[in-house]
CSV table of N, CA, C and O in Angstrom, one decimal:
chain,number,residue,atom,x,y,z
A,122,MET,N,80.5,31.8,-96.6
A,122,MET,CA,80.5,33.0,-97.5
A,122,MET,C,81.1,32.6,-98.8
A,122,MET,O,82.1,31.9,-98.9
A,123,ALA,N,80.5,33.0,-99.9
A,123,ALA,CA,81.0,32.7,-101.3
A,123,ALA,C,81.7,33.9,-101.9
A,123,ALA,O,81.3,35.0,-101.6
A,124,THR,N,82.7,33.6,-102.6
A,124,THR,CA,83.4,34.6,-103.4
A,124,THR,C,83.1,34.4,-104.9
A,124,THR,O,83.3,33.3,-105.4
A,125,TYR,N,82.7,35.5,-105.5
A,125,TYR,CA,82.4,35.4,-107.0
A,125,TYR,C,83.4,36.1,-107.8
A,125,TYR,O,83.8,37.2,-107.4
A,126,LEU,N,83.7,35.6,-108.9
A,126,LEU,CA,84.6,36.2,-109.8
A,126,LEU,C,83.8,37.3,-110.6
A,126,LEU,O,82.7,37.1,-111.0
A,127,GLY,N,84.3,38.5,-110.7
A,127,GLY,CA,83.6,39.5,-111.4
A,127,GLY,C,84.4,40.8,-111.4
A,127,GLY,O,85.6,40.8,-111.1
A,128,GLY,N,83.7,41.9,-111.8
A,128,GLY,CA,84.4,43.2,-111.8
A,128,GLY,C,85.5,43.2,-112.7
A,128,GLY,O,85.4,43.0,-113.9
A,129,GLU,N,86.7,43.6,-112.2
A,129,GLU,CA,87.9,43.8,-113.1
A,129,GLU,C,88.3,42.5,-113.8
A,129,GLU,O,88.8,42.5,-114.9
A,130,GLN,N,88.2,41.4,-113.1
A,130,GLN,CA,88.6,40.1,-113.7
A,130,GLN,C,87.8,39.8,-114.9
A,130,GLN,O,88.3,39.3,-115.9
A,131,ILE,N,86.5,40.0,-114.9
A,131,ILE,CA,85.7,39.8,-116.0
A,131,ILE,C,86.0,40.8,-117.1
A,131,ILE,O,86.0,40.4,-118.3
A,132,GLU,N,86.2,42.0,-116.8
A,132,GLU,CA,86.6,43.0,-117.8
A,132,GLU,C,87.9,42.7,-118.5
A,132,GLU,O,88.0,42.8,-119.7
A,133,GLU,N,88.9,42.2,-117.7
A,133,GLU,CA,90.1,41.8,-118.3
A,133,GLU,C,90.0,40.6,-119.2
A,133,GLU,O,90.5,40.5,-120.3
A,134,ALA,N,89.2,39.6,-118.8
A,134,ALA,CA,88.9,38.4,-119.6
A,134,ALA,C,88.2,38.8,-120.9
A,134,ALA,O,88.5,38.3,-122.0
A,135,GLN,N,87.2,39.7,-120.8
A,135,GLN,CA,86.5,40.2,-122.0
A,135,GLN,C,87.5,40.9,-123.0
A,135,GLN,O,87.4,40.7,-124.2
A,136,ALA,N,88.4,41.7,-122.5
A,136,ALA,CA,89.4,42.3,-123.3
A,136,ALA,C,90.3,41.3,-124.0
A,136,ALA,O,90.7,41.5,-125.1
A,137,LEU,N,90.7,40.3,-123.2
A,137,LEU,CA,91.5,39.2,-123.8
A,137,LEU,C,90.8,38.5,-124.9
A,137,LEU,O,91.4,38.2,-126.0
A,138,LEU,N,89.5,38.2,-124.7
A,138,LEU,CA,88.8,37.5,-125.8
A,138,LEU,C,88.6,38.4,-127.0
A,138,LEU,O,88.6,37.9,-128.1
A,139,ALA,N,88.5,39.7,-126.8
A,139,ALA,CA,88.4,40.6,-127.9
A,139,ALA,C,89.7,40.7,-128.8
A,139,ALA,O,89.6,40.9,-130.0
A,140,ARG,N,90.8,40.5,-128.1
A,140,ARG,CA,92.1,40.6,-128.8
A,140,ARG,C,92.5,39.2,-129.4
A,140,ARG,O,93.1,39.2,-130.5
A,141,HIS,N,92.2,38.2,-128.7
A,141,HIS,CA,92.7,36.8,-129.1
A,141,HIS,C,91.5,36.0,-129.7
A,141,HIS,O,91.0,35.1,-129.1
A,142,VAL,N,91.1,36.4,-130.9
A,142,VAL,CA,90.0,35.8,-131.6
A,142,VAL,C,90.6,34.8,-132.6
A,142,VAL,O,91.6,35.0,-133.2
A,143,VAL,N,89.9,33.6,-132.7
A,143,VAL,CA,90.3,32.6,-133.6
A,143,VAL,C,89.7,32.9,-135.0
A,143,VAL,O,88.5,33.0,-135.1
A,144,SER,N,90.5,33.0,-136.0
A,144,SER,CA,90.1,33.3,-137.3
A,144,SER,C,89.3,32.1,-137.9
A,144,SER,O,89.7,31.0,-137.8
A,145,CYS,N,88.2,32.4,-138.6
A,145,CYS,CA,87.4,31.4,-139.2
A,145,CYS,C,88.1,30.9,-140.5
A,145,CYS,O,87.8,29.8,-141.1
A,146,ALA,N,89.0,31.7,-141.0
A,146,ALA,CA,89.7,31.3,-142.3
A,146,ALA,C,90.7,30.2,-142.1
A,146,ALA,O,90.7,29.2,-142.9
A,147,ASP,N,91.5,30.3,-141.1
A,147,ASP,CA,92.6,29.2,-140.9
A,147,ASP,C,92.6,28.7,-139.5
A,147,ASP,O,93.5,27.8,-139.2
A,148,GLY,N,91.7,29.1,-138.6
A,148,GLY,CA,91.7,28.5,-137.2
A,148,GLY,C,92.8,29.0,-136.3
A,148,GLY,O,93.1,28.3,-135.3
A,149,ARG,N,93.5,30.1,-136.7
A,149,ARG,CA,94.6,30.6,-135.9
A,149,ARG,C,94.2,31.8,-135.1
A,149,ARG,O,93.3,32.6,-135.5
A,150,CYS,N,94.8,32.1,-134.0
A,150,CYS,CA,94.6,33.3,-133.2
A,150,CYS,C,95.1,34.5,-134.0
A,150,CYS,O,96.2,34.4,-134.5
A,151,LEU,N,94.3,35.5,-134.1
A,151,LEU,CA,94.6,36.7,-134.9
A,151,LEU,C,95.7,37.5,-134.3
A,151,LEU,O,96.4,38.2,-135.0
A,152,THR,N,95.9,37.4,-133.0
A,152,THR,CA,97.0,38.1,-132.3
A,152,THR,C,98.3,37.3,-132.2
A,152,THR,O,99.4,37.8,-132.5
A,153,CYS,N,98.2,36.0,-131.7
A,153,CYS,CA,99.4,35.2,-131.4
A,153,CYS,C,99.8,34.4,-132.7
A,153,CYS,O,101.0,34.0,-132.7
A,154,ASP,N,98.9,34.2,-133.6
A,154,ASP,CA,99.2,33.4,-134.8
A,154,ASP,C,99.6,32.0,-134.5
A,154,ASP,O,100.5,31.4,-135.1
A,155,VAL,N,98.9,31.4,-133.5
A,155,VAL,CA,99.1,30.0,-133.2
A,155,VAL,C,97.8,29.3,-133.5
A,155,VAL,O,96.7,29.9,-133.5
A,156,PRO,N,97.8,28.0,-133.8
A,156,PRO,CA,96.6,27.2,-134.2
A,156,PRO,C,95.6,27.1,-133.0
A,156,PRO,O,96.1,27.0,-131.9
A,157,GLY,N,94.4,27.2,-133.3
A,157,GLY,CA,93.3,27.0,-132.3
A,157,GLY,C,93.3,28.1,-131.3
A,157,GLY,O,94.0,29.1,-131.4
A,158,PRO,N,92.5,28.0,-130.3
A,158,PRO,CA,92.5,29.0,-129.2
A,158,PRO,C,93.9,29.0,-128.5
A,158,PRO,O,94.4,28.0,-128.1
A,159,CYS,N,94.4,30.2,-128.4
A,159,CYS,CA,95.7,30.3,-127.8
A,159,CYS,C,95.6,30.3,-126.3
A,159,CYS,O,94.5,30.3,-125.7
A,160,PRO,N,96.7,30.1,-125.5
A,160,PRO,CA,96.6,30.1,-124.1
A,160,PRO,C,95.9,31.3,-123.4
A,160,PRO,O,95.1,31.1,-122.5
A,161,ALA,N,96.1,32.5,-124.0
A,161,ALA,CA,95.4,33.7,-123.4
A,161,ALA,C,93.9,33.5,-123.6
A,161,ALA,O,93.1,33.9,-122.7
A,162,HIS,N,93.4,33.1,-124.8
A,162,HIS,CA,92.0,32.9,-125.0
A,162,HIS,C,91.4,31.8,-124.0
A,162,HIS,O,90.3,32.0,-123.5
A,163,GLU,N,92.2,30.7,-123.8
A,163,GLU,CA,91.7,29.7,-122.9
A,163,GLU,C,91.6,30.2,-121.5
A,163,GLU,O,90.7,29.9,-120.8
A,164,ARG,N,92.6,31.0,-121.0
A,164,ARG,CA,92.5,31.6,-119.7
A,164,ARG,C,91.3,32.5,-119.5
A,164,ARG,O,90.6,32.5,-118.5
A,165,ALA,N,91.0,33.3,-120.6
A,165,ALA,CA,89.8,34.2,-120.5
A,165,ALA,C,88.5,33.4,-120.5
A,165,ALA,O,87.6,33.7,-119.7
A,166,THR,N,88.4,32.3,-121.3
A,166,THR,CA,87.2,31.5,-121.3
A,166,THR,C,87.0,30.8,-119.9
A,166,THR,O,85.9,30.7,-119.5
A,167,SER,N,88.1,30.4,-119.3
A,167,SER,CA,88.0,29.7,-118.0
A,167,SER,C,87.5,30.7,-116.9
A,167,SER,O,86.8,30.3,-116.0
A,168,ALA,N,87.9,32.0,-117.1
A,168,ALA,CA,87.4,33.0,-116.1
A,168,ALA,C,85.9,33.1,-116.2
A,168,ALA,O,85.2,33.2,-115.2
A,169,PHE,N,85.4,33.1,-117.4
A,169,PHE,CA,83.9,33.2,-117.6
A,169,PHE,C,83.3,31.9,-117.1
A,169,PHE,O,82.2,32.0,-116.5
A,170,PHE,N,83.9,30.8,-117.4
A,170,PHE,CA,83.3,29.5,-116.9
A,170,PHE,C,83.2,29.5,-115.4
A,170,PHE,O,82.2,29.2,-114.8
A,171,ARG,N,84.2,30.0,-114.7
A,171,ARG,CA,84.2,30.0,-113.2
A,171,ARG,C,83.2,31.0,-112.7
A,171,ARG,O,82.6,30.8,-111.6
A,172,SER,N,83.0,32.1,-113.4
A,172,SER,CA,82.0,33.1,-112.9
A,172,SER,C,80.6,32.8,-113.3
A,172,SER,O,79.7,33.5,-112.9
A,173,LEU,N,80.4,31.7,-114.1
A,173,LEU,CA,79.0,31.4,-114.6
A,173,LEU,C,78.4,32.5,-115.4
A,173,LEU,O,77.2,32.7,-115.3
A,174,ARG,N,79.2,33.2,-116.1
A,174,ARG,CA,78.7,34.3,-117.0
A,174,ARG,C,79.2,34.0,-118.4
A,174,ARG,O,80.1,33.2,-118.7
A,175,LEU,N,78.5,34.6,-119.4
A,175,LEU,CA,78.9,34.5,-120.8
A,175,LEU,C,79.6,35.8,-121.2
A,175,LEU,O,79.2,36.9,-120.8
A,176,PRO,N,80.6,35.7,-122.1
A,176,PRO,CA,81.2,36.9,-122.6
A,176,PRO,C,80.3,37.6,-123.6
A,176,PRO,O,79.5,37.0,-124.2
A,177,ARG,N,80.6,38.9,-123.8
A,177,ARG,CA,79.9,39.6,-124.9
A,177,ARG,C,80.5,39.3,-126.2
A,177,ARG,O,81.7,39.1,-126.3
A,178,ARG,N,79.7,39.2,-127.2
A,178,ARG,CA,80.2,38.8,-128.5
A,178,ARG,C,80.5,40.1,-129.3
A,178,ARG,O,79.7,41.1,-129.2
A,179,THR,N,81.5,40.1,-130.2
A,179,THR,CA,81.8,41.2,-131.1
A,179,THR,C,81.5,40.7,-132.5
A,179,THR,O,82.2,39.8,-133.0
A,180,PRO,N,80.5,41.2,-133.2
A,180,PRO,CA,80.1,40.8,-134.5
A,180,PRO,C,81.3,40.9,-135.5
A,180,PRO,O,82.1,41.9,-135.5
A,181,ALA,N,81.6,39.9,-136.3
A,181,ALA,CA,82.6,39.8,-137.3
A,181,ALA,C,84.0,39.8,-136.7
A,181,ALA,O,85.0,40.1,-137.5
A,182,ALA,N,84.2,39.5,-135.5
A,182,ALA,CA,85.5,39.5,-134.9
A,182,ALA,C,86.4,38.4,-135.5
A,182,ALA,O,87.6,38.6,-135.5
A,183,SER,N,85.8,37.3,-135.9
A,183,SER,CA,86.6,36.2,-136.5
A,183,SER,C,87.0,36.5,-137.9
A,183,SER,O,87.6,35.6,-138.5
A,184,ARG,N,86.7,37.6,-138.4
A,184,ARG,CA,87.1,38.0,-139.8
A,184,ARG,C,86.5,37.1,-140.8
A,184,ARG,O,87.3,36.4,-141.6
A,185,PRO,N,85.2,36.9,-140.9
A,185,PRO,CA,84.6,35.9,-141.8
A,185,PRO,C,84.9,36.2,-143.3
A,185,PRO,O,84.8,35.3,-144.1
A,186,GLU,N,85.2,37.5,-143.6
A,186,GLU,CA,85.5,37.8,-145.0
A,186,GLU,C,86.8,37.1,-145.5
A,186,GLU,O,87.0,36.9,-146.7
A,187,LEU,N,87.7,36.7,-144.6
A,187,LEU,CA,88.9,36.0,-145.0
A,187,LEU,C,88.6,34.6,-145.5
A,187,LEU,O,89.4,34.1,-146.3
A,188,CYS,N,87.4,34.0,-145.2
A,188,CYS,CA,87.1,32.7,-145.7
A,188,CYS,C,86.0,32.8,-146.8
A,188,CYS,O,85.3,31.8,-147.1
A,189,GLY,N,85.8,34.0,-147.4
A,189,GLY,CA,84.9,34.2,-148.5
A,189,GLY,C,83.5,34.5,-148.1
A,189,GLY,O,82.6,34.6,-148.9
A,190,ALA,N,83.2,34.7,-146.8
A,190,ALA,CA,81.8,35.1,-146.4
A,190,ALA,C,81.5,36.5,-146.8
A,190,ALA,O,82.4,37.4,-146.8
A,191,ARG,N,80.3,36.7,-147.2
A,191,ARG,CA,79.9,38.0,-147.6
A,191,ARG,C,78.7,38.4,-146.8
A,191,ARG,O,77.9,37.6,-146.4
A,192,TRP,N,78.5,39.7,-146.5
A,192,TRP,CA,77.4,40.3,-145.7
A,192,TRP,C,76.2,40.4,-146.6
A,192,TRP,O,76.3,41.0,-147.7
A,193,HIS,N,75.1,39.9,-146.2
A,193,HIS,CA,73.8,40.0,-146.8
A,193,HIS,C,72.8,40.6,-145.9
A,193,HIS,O,72.2,39.9,-145.1
A,194,GLY,N,72.7,41.9,-145.9
A,194,GLY,CA,71.8,42.6,-145.0
A,194,GLY,C,70.3,42.4,-145.4
A,194,GLY,O,70.0,42.1,-146.6
A,195,VAL,N,69.5,42.5,-144.5
A,195,VAL,CA,68.0,42.4,-144.8
A,195,VAL,C,67.6,43.8,-145.1
A,195,VAL,O,67.7,44.7,-144.4
A,196,PRO,N,66.9,43.9,-146.3
A,196,PRO,CA,66.5,45.2,-146.8
A,196,PRO,C,65.5,45.8,-145.8
A,196,PRO,O,64.6,45.2,-145.3
A,197,GLY,N,65.7,47.1,-145.5
A,197,GLY,CA,64.9,47.8,-144.5
A,197,GLY,C,65.1,47.5,-143.1
A,197,GLY,O,64.4,48.0,-142.2
A,198,SER,N,66.1,46.7,-142.8
A,198,SER,CA,66.4,46.3,-141.4
A,198,SER,C,67.5,47.2,-140.9
A,198,SER,O,68.4,47.7,-141.6
A,199,TRP,N,67.6,47.4,-139.6
A,199,TRP,CA,68.7,48.2,-139.0
A,199,TRP,C,70.0,47.4,-139.1
A,199,TRP,O,71.0,48.0,-139.0
A,200,TRP,N,69.9,46.1,-139.4
A,200,TRP,CA,71.1,45.3,-139.6
A,200,TRP,C,71.9,45.7,-140.8
A,200,TRP,O,73.1,45.6,-140.9
A,201,SER,N,71.1,46.2,-141.8
A,201,SER,CA,71.8,46.5,-143.1
A,201,SER,C,72.3,48.0,-143.1
A,201,SER,O,72.9,48.4,-144.0
A,202,ALA,N,72.0,48.7,-142.0
A,202,ALA,CA,72.5,50.1,-142.0
A,202,ALA,C,73.9,50.2,-141.7
A,202,ALA,O,74.6,49.4,-141.2
């Protein structure tokens, strides 16, 4: 019998990834303010690795505006709404 990681553990890992995002401006965790992925981010990614699932992405979570990125929507697209 196999045991699969899922349910609450995946939800907790997803919540950790949403909070512990690495900024594209300086490469630091936006919550912990440490360089690179912090230990909490690494634990969350390992949970997804063990479960053979991918986390949901949150657009603009890495705060690309901090490194000078600008949003260029496609005219007439729902992306620009």
